[in-house]
CSV table of C-alpha atoms and ligand atoms in Angstrom, one decimal:
chain,number,residue,atom,x,y,z
A,18,MET,CA,6.5,-28.1,50.4
A,19,ARG,CA,2.8,-27.6,50.9
A,20,PHE,CA,1.0,-26.6,47.8
A,21,ALA,CA,-2.7,-25.3,47.3
A,22,PHE,CA,-4.5,-25.8,44.0
A,23,ALA,CA,-7.5,-23.9,42.9
A,24,GLY,CA,-9.5,-26.0,40.5
A,25,ALA,CA,-9.6,-29.8,40.0
A,26,GLY,CA,-9.3,-29.8,36.1
A,27,PHE,CA,-6.5,-31.4,34.2
A,28,SER,CA,-4.1,-28.5,34.9
A,29,CYS,CA,-4.1,-28.8,38.7
A,30,ALA,CA,-4.5,-32.5,38.9
A,31,VAL,CA,-1.6,-33.2,36.6
A,32,ILE,CA,0.8,-30.6,38.6
A,33,ALA,CA,-0.5,-31.8,42.0
A,34,ARG,CA,0.3,-35.5,41.1
A,35,GLU,CA,3.7,-34.7,39.9
A,36,LEU,CA,4.6,-32.8,43.0
A,37,ALA,CA,2.9,-35.4,45.3
A,38,GLU,CA,5.1,-38.1,43.7
A,39,ALA,CA,8.1,-35.9,44.3
A,40,GLY,CA,7.2,-35.9,48.0
A,41,HIS,CA,5.2,-32.6,48.4
A,42,GLN,CA,1.8,-32.1,49.9
A,43,ALA,CA,-1.2,-30.9,47.8
A,44,VAL,CA,-4.5,-29.8,48.7
A,45,VAL,CA,-6.9,-29.3,45.9
A,46,PHE,CA,-10.0,-26.9,46.3
A,47,GLU,CA,-12.7,-27.2,43.9
A,48,GLU,CA,-15.8,-25.1,44.0
A,49,ARG,CA,-17.8,-27.7,42.1
A,50,ASP,CA,-19.0,-31.0,43.6
A,51,HIS,CA,-17.0,-32.9,41.1
A,52,VAL,CA,-13.5,-33.1,39.6
A,53,ALA,CA,-12.5,-32.7,36.0
A,54,GLY,CA,-13.7,-29.1,35.4
A,55,ASN,CA,-15.3,-28.6,32.0
A,56,CYS,CA,-14.2,-32.2,30.9
A,57,HIS,CA,-16.5,-33.7,33.6
A,58,THR,CA,-18.5,-36.8,32.4
A,59,GLN,CA,-21.3,-38.3,34.2
A,60,ARG,CA,-23.6,-41.3,33.4
A,61,CYS,CA,-27.2,-40.4,32.9
A,62,SER,CA,-29.3,-42.3,35.6
A,63,GLU,CA,-32.3,-42.4,33.0
A,64,THR,CA,-30.5,-43.8,29.9
A,65,GLY,CA,-27.3,-45.1,31.2
A,66,VAL,CA,-25.4,-42.8,28.5
A,67,MET,CA,-22.0,-41.2,29.5
A,68,GLN,CA,-22.8,-37.5,29.4
A,69,HIS,CA,-20.2,-34.8,28.6
A,70,THR,CA,-21.9,-32.4,31.1
A,71,TYR,CA,-20.1,-29.2,29.8
A,72,GLY,CA,-20.0,-30.1,26.0
A,73,PRO,CA,-18.3,-32.9,24.1
A,74,HIS,CA,-14.5,-33.6,24.7
A,75,ILE,CA,-12.6,-35.8,22.2
A,76,PHE,CA,-9.0,-36.4,23.3
A,77,HIS,CA,-6.6,-36.1,20.4
A,78,THR,CA,-2.9,-35.4,20.4
A,79,GLY,CA,0.3,-35.7,18.5
A,80,ASP,CA,2.5,-35.7,21.7
A,81,GLU,CA,3.4,-39.4,22.5
A,82,GLU,CA,4.4,-38.5,26.0
A,83,VAL,CA,0.9,-37.0,26.7
A,84,TRP,CA,-0.8,-39.9,25.1
A,85,HIS,CA,1.1,-42.4,27.4
A,86,TYR,CA,0.5,-40.1,30.4
A,87,VAL,CA,-3.3,-40.2,29.9
A,88,ASN,CA,-3.4,-43.8,29.2
A,89,ARG,CA,-1.7,-44.6,32.6
A,90,TRP,CA,-4.8,-43.3,34.3
A,91,GLY,CA,-7.6,-45.4,32.6
A,92,GLU,CA,-8.3,-47.1,29.4
A,93,PHE,CA,-9.0,-45.0,26.3
A,94,LYS,CA,-11.1,-46.5,23.6
A,95,PRO,CA,-10.2,-45.6,19.8
A,96,TYR,CA,-12.6,-43.0,18.8
A,97,THR,CA,-12.5,-40.9,15.6
A,98,ASN,CA,-14.4,-37.7,15.5
A,99,ARG,CA,-16.5,-37.5,12.2
A,100,VAL,CA,-18.6,-34.4,12.2
A,101,LYS,CA,-21.6,-33.6,10.0
A,102,THR,CA,-23.0,-30.3,9.2
A,103,GLN,CA,-26.3,-28.9,7.8
A,104,SER,CA,-26.2,-26.0,5.4
A,105,GLN,CA,-28.9,-24.8,3.1
A,106,GLY,CA,-31.2,-27.7,3.6
A,107,ALA,CA,-28.5,-30.4,3.0
A,108,VAL,CA,-26.2,-32.7,5.1
A,109,TYR,CA,-22.3,-32.5,4.5
A,110,SER,CA,-19.3,-34.0,5.9
A,111,LEU,CA,-16.7,-32.0,7.9
A,112,PRO,CA,-14.0,-30.9,8.0
A,113,LEU,CA,-14.2,-29.7,4.5
A,114,ASN,CA,-13.0,-32.6,2.4
A,115,LEU,CA,-13.5,-34.0,-1.2
A,116,LEU,CA,-17.0,-35.4,-0.4
A,117,THR,CA,-18.1,-32.0,1.0
A,118,ILE,CA,-16.7,-30.2,-2.0
A,119,ASN,CA,-18.1,-32.6,-4.5
A,120,GLN,CA,-21.5,-32.6,-3.0
A,121,PHE,CA,-21.7,-28.9,-2.6
A,122,PHE,CA,-20.8,-28.0,-6.2
A,123,GLY,CA,-22.5,-31.1,-7.6
A,124,LYS,CA,-19.4,-32.5,-9.1
A,125,THR,CA,-17.2,-35.7,-9.2
A,126,MET,CA,-13.8,-34.2,-9.0
A,127,ASN,CA,-10.5,-36.2,-8.0
A,128,PRO,CA,-8.1,-34.6,-5.6
A,129,GLU,CA,-6.1,-32.8,-8.3
A,130,GLN,CA,-9.2,-31.4,-10.0
A,131,ALA,CA,-10.7,-30.4,-6.6
A,132,GLN,CA,-7.6,-28.5,-5.7
A,133,ALA,CA,-7.4,-26.8,-9.0
A,134,PHE,CA,-11.1,-25.9,-8.8
A,135,ILE,CA,-10.9,-24.5,-5.3
A,136,ARG,CA,-8.0,-22.2,-6.6
A,137,THR,CA,-10.4,-20.6,-9.0
A,138,GLN,CA,-12.7,-20.0,-6.0
A,139,ALA,CA,-10.1,-18.7,-3.7
A,140,ASP,CA,-9.3,-15.0,-3.4
A,141,THR,CA,-5.6,-14.9,-4.4
A,142,SER,CA,-5.2,-11.2,-3.6
A,143,ILE,CA,-5.1,-12.1,0.1
A,144,GLU,CA,-1.5,-12.5,0.7
A,145,GLU,CA,-1.1,-13.0,4.6
A,146,PRO,CA,-4.6,-13.7,6.0
A,147,LYS,CA,-4.9,-12.1,9.4
A,148,THR,CA,-8.7,-12.5,10.0
A,149,PHE,CA,-10.9,-15.6,10.1
A,150,GLU,CA,-12.8,-14.2,7.0
A,151,GLU,CA,-9.5,-13.7,5.0
A,152,GLN,CA,-8.2,-17.2,6.0
A,153,ALA,CA,-11.4,-18.6,4.7
A,154,LEU,CA,-11.7,-16.5,1.4
A,155,LYS,CA,-8.1,-17.3,0.7
A,156,PHE,CA,-8.2,-21.0,1.2
A,157,VAL,CA,-11.7,-22.0,0.3
A,158,GLY,CA,-13.3,-19.1,-1.4
A,159,ARG,CA,-16.5,-17.2,-0.8
A,160,ALA,CA,-19.2,-19.9,-1.5
A,161,LEU,CA,-17.8,-22.5,1.0
A,162,TYR,CA,-17.1,-19.7,3.4
A,163,GLU,CA,-20.7,-18.6,3.4
A,164,ALA,CA,-22.2,-22.0,3.6
A,165,PHE,CA,-20.0,-23.6,6.3
A,166,PHE,CA,-18.2,-20.9,8.3
A,167,ARG,CA,-19.7,-17.6,8.3
A,168,GLY,CA,-23.0,-18.2,10.0
A,169,TYR,CA,-21.7,-20.9,12.4
A,170,THR,CA,-18.8,-18.5,13.4
A,171,ARG,CA,-21.1,-15.5,13.9
A,172,LYS,CA,-23.4,-17.6,16.2
A,173,GLN,CA,-20.4,-19.1,18.0
A,174,TRP,CA,-18.5,-16.0,18.6
A,175,GLY,CA,-21.2,-13.3,18.4
A,176,ARG,CA,-18.8,-11.3,16.2
A,177,GLU,CA,-18.0,-10.8,12.6
A,178,PRO,CA,-15.6,-13.3,11.1
A,179,SER,CA,-13.7,-10.1,9.8
A,180,GLU,CA,-13.0,-9.1,13.4
A,181,LEU,CA,-11.8,-12.6,14.6
A,182,PRO,CA,-8.2,-14.0,14.1
A,183,ALA,CA,-7.3,-16.3,11.5
A,184,SER,CA,-6.0,-18.8,14.2
A,185,ILE,CA,-9.6,-19.8,15.0
A,186,LEU,CA,-10.2,-21.2,11.5
A,187,LYS,CA,-6.7,-22.7,11.4
A,188,ARG,CA,-8.0,-25.4,13.8
A,189,LEU,CA,-9.8,-27.1,11.0
A,190,PRO,CA,-8.0,-28.6,8.1
A,191,VAL,CA,-9.3,-28.6,4.3
A,192,ARG,CA,-8.6,-31.9,2.6
A,193,PHE,CA,-8.6,-32.8,-0.8
A,194,ASN,CA,-9.3,-36.5,-0.1
A,195,TYR,CA,-12.2,-38.4,1.5
A,196,ASP,CA,-10.7,-38.4,5.0
A,197,ASP,CA,-13.4,-37.1,7.3
A,198,ASN,CA,-11.4,-37.4,10.5
A,199,TYR,CA,-12.0,-34.1,12.2
A,200,PHE,CA,-8.6,-34.1,13.6
A,201,SER,CA,-5.2,-34.7,12.1
A,202,HIS,CA,-3.3,-35.9,15.2
A,203,ARG,CA,-1.8,-39.4,15.5
A,204,TYR,CA,-3.7,-40.3,18.7
A,205,GLN,CA,-7.3,-40.0,19.4
A,206,GLY,CA,-9.7,-41.6,22.0
A,207,ILE,CA,-12.3,-41.2,24.7
A,208,PRO,CA,-11.8,-42.7,28.1
A,209,ALA,CA,-14.0,-45.9,28.5
A,210,LYS,CA,-15.1,-44.7,32.1
A,211,GLY,CA,-15.2,-41.0,31.2
A,212,TYR,CA,-12.9,-38.1,31.9
A,213,SER,CA,-13.9,-37.7,35.6
A,214,ALA,CA,-12.6,-41.3,36.3
A,215,ILE,CA,-9.3,-40.3,34.7
A,216,VAL,CA,-8.9,-37.0,36.8
A,217,ALA,CA,-10.0,-38.9,40.0
A,218,ALA,CA,-7.2,-41.6,39.3
A,219,ILE,CA,-4.6,-38.7,38.7
A,220,LEU,CA,-5.5,-37.2,42.1
A,221,ASP,CA,-5.7,-40.5,44.0
A,222,HIS,CA,-2.5,-40.3,45.8
A,223,PRO,CA,-1.7,-40.1,49.7
A,224,ASN,CA,0.0,-36.7,49.4
A,225,ILE,CA,-3.1,-35.1,47.7
A,226,GLU,CA,-6.4,-34.1,49.4
A,227,VAL,CA,-9.2,-33.1,47.5
A,228,ARG,CA,-11.8,-30.8,48.8
A,229,LEU,CA,-14.9,-30.7,46.6
A,230,ALA,CA,-17.5,-28.0,47.0
A,231,THR,CA,-15.0,-25.7,48.5
A,232,PRO,CA,-14.0,-22.6,46.5
A,233,PHE,CA,-10.5,-21.4,47.1
A,234,THR,CA,-10.5,-18.1,49.0
A,235,PRO,CA,-7.6,-15.7,49.6
A,236,ASP,CA,-7.7,-16.3,53.5
A,237,LEU,CA,-6.5,-20.0,52.7
A,238,LYS,CA,-3.4,-18.8,51.1
A,239,PRO,CA,-1.2,-18.2,54.2
A,240,GLY,CA,-1.5,-21.9,55.1
A,241,PHE,CA,0.5,-22.8,52.0
A,242,ASP,CA,4.0,-22.2,50.5
A,243,HIS,CA,2.6,-21.7,46.9
A,244,LEU,CA,-0.6,-21.7,45.1
A,245,PHE,CA,-1.5,-22.9,41.6
A,246,TYR,CA,-4.5,-21.1,40.3
A,247,SER,CA,-6.6,-22.4,37.5
A,248,GLY,CA,-9.6,-20.2,38.0
A,249,PRO,CA,-10.1,-17.0,35.8
A,250,ILE,CA,-7.2,-14.7,36.2
A,251,ASP,CA,-9.4,-11.6,36.4
A,252,ALA,CA,-11.6,-13.4,39.2
A,253,TYR,CA,-8.3,-13.8,41.2
A,254,PHE,CA,-7.9,-9.9,41.2
A,255,GLN,CA,-11.7,-9.3,42.0
A,256,TYR,CA,-12.1,-8.0,38.4
A,257,GLU,CA,-10.0,-4.9,39.4
A,258,PHE,CA,-9.5,-3.8,35.7
A,259,GLY,CA,-12.9,-5.2,34.4
A,260,ARG,CA,-14.0,-8.6,33.1
A,261,LEU,CA,-12.2,-10.6,30.5
A,262,GLY,CA,-14.6,-11.5,27.7
A,263,TYR,CA,-15.7,-15.1,27.3
A,264,ARG,CA,-18.3,-16.9,25.3
A,265,THR,CA,-20.5,-19.3,27.4
A,266,LEU,CA,-22.9,-22.1,26.3
A,267,ASP,CA,-26.3,-23.0,27.1
A,268,PHE,CA,-27.2,-26.7,26.7
A,269,GLN,CA,-30.7,-27.9,26.0
A,270,ARG,CA,-30.7,-31.4,27.2
A,271,ALA,CA,-33.2,-33.9,25.9
A,272,VAL,CA,-33.7,-37.6,26.5
A,273,ALA,CA,-35.4,-39.7,23.7
A,274,ASP,CA,-35.8,-43.3,22.4
A,275,GLY,CA,-33.6,-44.8,19.8
A,276,ASP,CA,-31.2,-42.9,17.6
A,277,VAL,CA,-32.0,-39.2,17.2
A,278,GLN,CA,-29.5,-38.0,14.5
A,279,GLY,CA,-27.3,-41.0,13.8
A,280,CYS,CA,-24.0,-39.3,14.7
A,281,ALA,CA,-22.3,-37.8,17.7
A,282,VAL,CA,-21.9,-34.2,16.3
A,283,MET,CA,-24.3,-32.4,13.9
A,284,ASN,CA,-23.2,-28.7,13.2
A,285,TYR,CA,-25.9,-26.2,12.0
A,286,ALA,CA,-24.1,-23.7,9.7
A,287,ASP,CA,-27.1,-21.6,8.8
A,288,GLU,CA,-27.7,-18.4,10.9
A,289,SER,CA,-31.5,-19.0,10.7
A,290,VAL,CA,-30.9,-21.8,13.2
A,291,PRO,CA,-30.3,-20.3,16.6
A,292,PHE,CA,-28.1,-23.1,17.9
A,293,THR,CA,-24.6,-24.1,16.7
A,294,ARG,CA,-24.9,-27.8,17.0
A,295,ILE,CA,-26.3,-31.0,18.5
A,296,THR,CA,-24.3,-33.6,20.1
A,297,GLU,CA,-25.8,-37.0,20.8
A,298,HIS,CA,-23.7,-38.4,23.6
A,299,LYS,CA,-24.1,-42.3,23.2
A,300,HIS,CA,-22.3,-42.0,19.7
A,301,PHE,CA,-19.2,-40.7,21.7
A,302,ALA,CA,-19.1,-44.3,23.2
A,303,PRO,CA,-19.8,-46.6,20.1
A,304,TRP,CA,-18.5,-49.6,22.2
A,305,GLU,CA,-21.6,-49.2,24.4
A,306,ASN,CA,-25.2,-50.0,23.6
A,307,HIS,CA,-28.1,-48.0,24.7
A,308,GLU,CA,-31.7,-48.1,23.6
A,309,ARG,CA,-32.4,-44.5,24.7
A,310,SER,CA,-30.4,-41.4,24.0
A,311,VAL,CA,-29.4,-38.0,25.4
A,312,THR,CA,-28.8,-35.0,23.2
A,313,TYR,CA,-27.5,-31.7,24.0
A,314,THR,CA,-28.4,-28.7,21.9
A,315,GLU,CA,-25.7,-26.0,22.1
A,316,PHE,CA,-26.4,-22.2,22.2
A,317,SER,CA,-23.5,-19.8,22.3
A,318,ARG,CA,-23.8,-16.4,24.0
A,319,GLU,CA,-21.7,-13.6,25.7
A,320,CYS,CA,-20.6,-14.9,29.1
A,321,GLU,CA,-22.1,-12.6,31.9
A,322,GLU,CA,-21.5,-12.5,35.7
A,323,GLY,CA,-22.5,-15.8,37.2
A,324,ASP,CA,-22.1,-17.9,33.7
A,325,ILE,CA,-19.6,-20.5,33.2
A,326,PRO,CA,-16.7,-19.1,31.0
A,327,TYR,CA,-15.9,-21.4,28.1
A,328,TYR,CA,-14.2,-19.6,25.2
A,329,PRO,CA,-11.7,-16.7,25.9
A,330,ILE,CA,-12.6,-14.2,23.2
A,331,ARG,CA,-9.1,-12.6,23.1
A,332,LEU,CA,-9.7,-9.7,20.7
A,333,VAL,CA,-7.7,-6.5,20.8
A,334,LYS,CA,-9.8,-5.1,23.8
A,335,GLU,CA,-9.5,-8.2,25.9
A,336,GLN,CA,-5.7,-8.5,25.1
A,337,ALA,CA,-5.3,-5.0,26.4
A,338,LEU,CA,-7.1,-6.0,29.7
A,339,LEU,CA,-5.2,-9.3,29.8
A,340,LYS,CA,-1.8,-7.2,29.7
A,341,GLN,CA,-3.0,-5.4,32.9
A,342,TYR,CA,-3.8,-8.5,34.7
A,343,LEU,CA,-0.6,-10.0,33.6
A,344,SER,CA,1.4,-7.2,35.1
A,345,VAL,CA,-0.4,-7.5,38.6
A,346,ALA,CA,-0.1,-11.3,38.5
A,347,GLU,CA,3.7,-11.2,37.9
A,348,GLN,CA,4.0,-9.1,41.1
A,349,GLU,CA,1.8,-11.5,43.2
A,350,PRO,CA,4.0,-13.6,45.3
A,351,ASP,CA,3.8,-17.4,45.5
A,352,VAL,CA,1.2,-17.9,42.8
A,353,THR,CA,1.4,-19.6,39.5
A,354,PHE,CA,-1.5,-19.2,37.0
A,355,VAL,CA,-2.3,-22.3,34.9
A,356,GLY,CA,-4.7,-23.6,32.4
A,357,ARG,CA,-7.4,-22.2,30.1
A,358,LEU,CA,-8.7,-19.7,32.6
A,359,GLY,CA,-5.7,-18.9,34.5
A,360,THR,CA,-3.9,-17.9,31.3
A,361,TYR,CA,-7.0,-16.9,29.3
A,362,ARG,CA,-6.3,-19.0,26.2
A,363,TYR,CA,-8.4,-21.6,23.9
A,364,LEU,CA,-6.5,-24.7,25.1
A,365,ASP,CA,-7.2,-28.2,24.0
A,366,MET,CA,-6.8,-31.0,26.7
A,367,ASP,CA,-3.7,-32.3,25.4
A,368,VAL,CA,-1.9,-29.0,25.4
A,369,THR,CA,-3.3,-28.3,28.9
A,370,ILE,CA,-1.7,-31.6,30.1
A,371,ARG,CA,1.6,-31.0,28.3
A,372,GLU,CA,1.9,-27.5,29.8
A,373,ALA,CA,0.9,-28.9,33.3
A,374,LEU,CA,3.7,-31.6,33.0
A,375,ASP,CA,6.2,-29.0,32.1
A,376,THR,CA,5.1,-26.6,34.9
A,377,ALA,CA,5.6,-29.4,37.4
A,378,VAL,CA,9.1,-30.2,36.1
A,379,GLY,CA,9.8,-26.3,36.1
A,380,THR,CA,8.5,-26.0,39.7
A,381,LEU,CA,10.7,-28.9,40.9
A,382,GLU,CA,13.6,-27.3,39.2
A,383,CYS,CA,12.8,-24.0,41.0
A,384,ILE,CA,12.6,-25.7,44.3
A,385,ALA,CA,15.9,-27.4,43.9
A,386,GLY,CA,17.7,-24.4,42.7
A,387,LEU,CA,16.1,-22.2,45.5
A,388,ARG,CA,14.6,-19.9,42.9
A,389,PRO,CA,11.1,-18.4,43.2
A,390,ILE,CA,8.3,-20.2,41.3
A,391,PRO,CA,7.2,-17.9,38.5
A,392,ALA,CA,3.8,-16.6,38.0
A,393,PHE,CA,3.7,-18.0,34.5
A,394,PHE,CA,5.5,-20.9,33.0
A,395,VAL,CA,3.6,-20.0,29.7
A,396,ARG,CA,3.1,-16.3,29.4
A,397,PRO,CA,-0.1,-15.8,27.7
A,398,LEU,CA,1.0,-12.7,25.6
B,428,UDP,N1,-16.5,-23.5,12.6
B,428,UDP,C1,-17.2,-23.1,11.6
B,428,UDP,N2,-18.1,-24.1,11.1
B,428,UDP,C2,-18.2,-25.3,11.7
B,428,UDP,C3,-17.3,-25.6,12.6
B,428,UDP,C4,-16.4,-24.8,13.1
B,428,UDP,O1,-17.3,-22.0,11.1
B,428,UDP,O2,-19.1,-26.0,11.3
B,428,UDP,C5,-15.4,-22.5,13.0
B,428,UDP,C6,-15.8,-21.7,14.4
B,428,UDP,O3,-15.7,-20.4,14.3
B,428,UDP,C7,-15.2,-22.5,15.4
B,428,UDP,C8,-13.9,-22.8,14.8
B,428,UDP,O4,-14.2,-22.9,13.3
B,428,UDP,O5,-15.1,-21.7,16.6
B,428,UDP,C9,-13.2,-24.0,15.4
B,428,UDP,O6,-13.9,-25.0,15.2
B,428,UDP,P1,-13.8,-26.2,16.3
B,428,UDP,O7,-14.6,-27.4,15.9
B,428,UDP,O8,-12.3,-26.5,16.6
B,428,UDP,O9,-14.4,-25.5,17.6
B,428,UDP,P2,-14.8,-26.2,19.2
B,428,UDP,O10,-15.1,-27.6,19.0
B,428,UDP,O11,-13.4,-25.9,19.8
B,428,UDP,O12,-15.8,-25.3,19.7
C-alpha cells in the first residue's frame, strides 16, 4: 500500500518505518525544513552547543522495548535530569525531596521525620484530589505548594491551579530521600548526536520518501491509500468547530561565555519573575566541552493563530470541543490521527513511540484482515 504521513516527528517516523519494513511505500510531508518536530536539535554554529530548538527534551522511559527501539537508531548517552528551582530568594532542588524539605523549613529531618512532618502540613480533609491545587495541598501542604507550584503553574498554564487537573502535578514525584533525579523511570538518556539524527535514521529507508518544507494538503490525499496525520486535529478540519486551546512558548535565546547558571534547568517559581525557566543547553551534553554557552529563557502564553502549539490545555471547554472533532474524525475515511497534536494529549516521547509502534502493528493487522484502518488506535477521550 501507499501511505502518506503528515509530519516528520516521532509518531509518523516510527509508523512509516515499520510499514516500510513490511514492504509498504511511505511519503512523509513535513512543513518545516527539518525532521523531528518539536524534538528537533541543531548544533549552534557560534558555540558548537547542541541546541534543543523547541525546548529541552530528556528521553526517559520504563518501557524496555521502547528503550531498545530508540537505541537502534543512534547512541544515547546516560543523562540524569536534576532540576533546580529558585523560590523566594533561594535555590532549591527539584523534584521535592528531602534536601528541598530540610532547606525550606530549616530542619535536619531524616526520611521518617520528614514524612511525619509533611503529614502535619498536608490537608487531610481532601480525600480524592481532583484538581492540581487539591493534589498539592493533600500531598505537600500549603507552604510548599505556594513556594514551588502555585506561581510556576499559573505562569505555565495561565490558569488557576484550582481549575487544572491533578494529573499535571502527578507527573512530579515527592521523595523523602535525597534522590534528586527528576524522573523515576529505569532508562534515561540523551542522543549523542541529537534527536534529529535519530529521527533521520528512522526515516532512512528505501521505501520512505521525506519531503521537507512541504505541508500536507488535502489535494494530496487521493494519491494515497491511507493517511497518518500528526498535525493538530482541529487544523485538519479547518477549525470548523473552533480552535482547541494550547499553550505556546516563547524562547529568548542568548549566547554567553563560560557557565551561565551551572546546571541544565533552573526553574523560577515566583510569579514576580515573568518566565518559567532557563535552560542552558550545553549541560544537556555533559560528555562535550564548550567554552561558550547558549541559554533559552522560556515564557509561556496562550497559543494564538500562527503560533506553535506546545501543551494541550484539555480543560472542560476543550474536551467538549475535542469531542466534536472526534466524531467527525471517526467518519473521515482513510485517515488515522496520531501523536500529541493529532490526539490532543500531553505526551512524553516514550509514550509517543510506544503508541506509534502499536499503531503500526495494528495497521498491519487491519491490512492482513482486510479491515479498515481506524481513525484512532488510541481514542483521546
Ligand atoms: N511544576 C511546578 N513547578 C515546577 C515544575 C513543574 O509547579 O517547578 C508543575 C507545572 O504545572 C508543570 C507540571 O508541574 O506544568 C509538570 O511539570 P513538568 O516538569 O513535567 O513539565 P514539562 O517539563 O512537561 O513542561
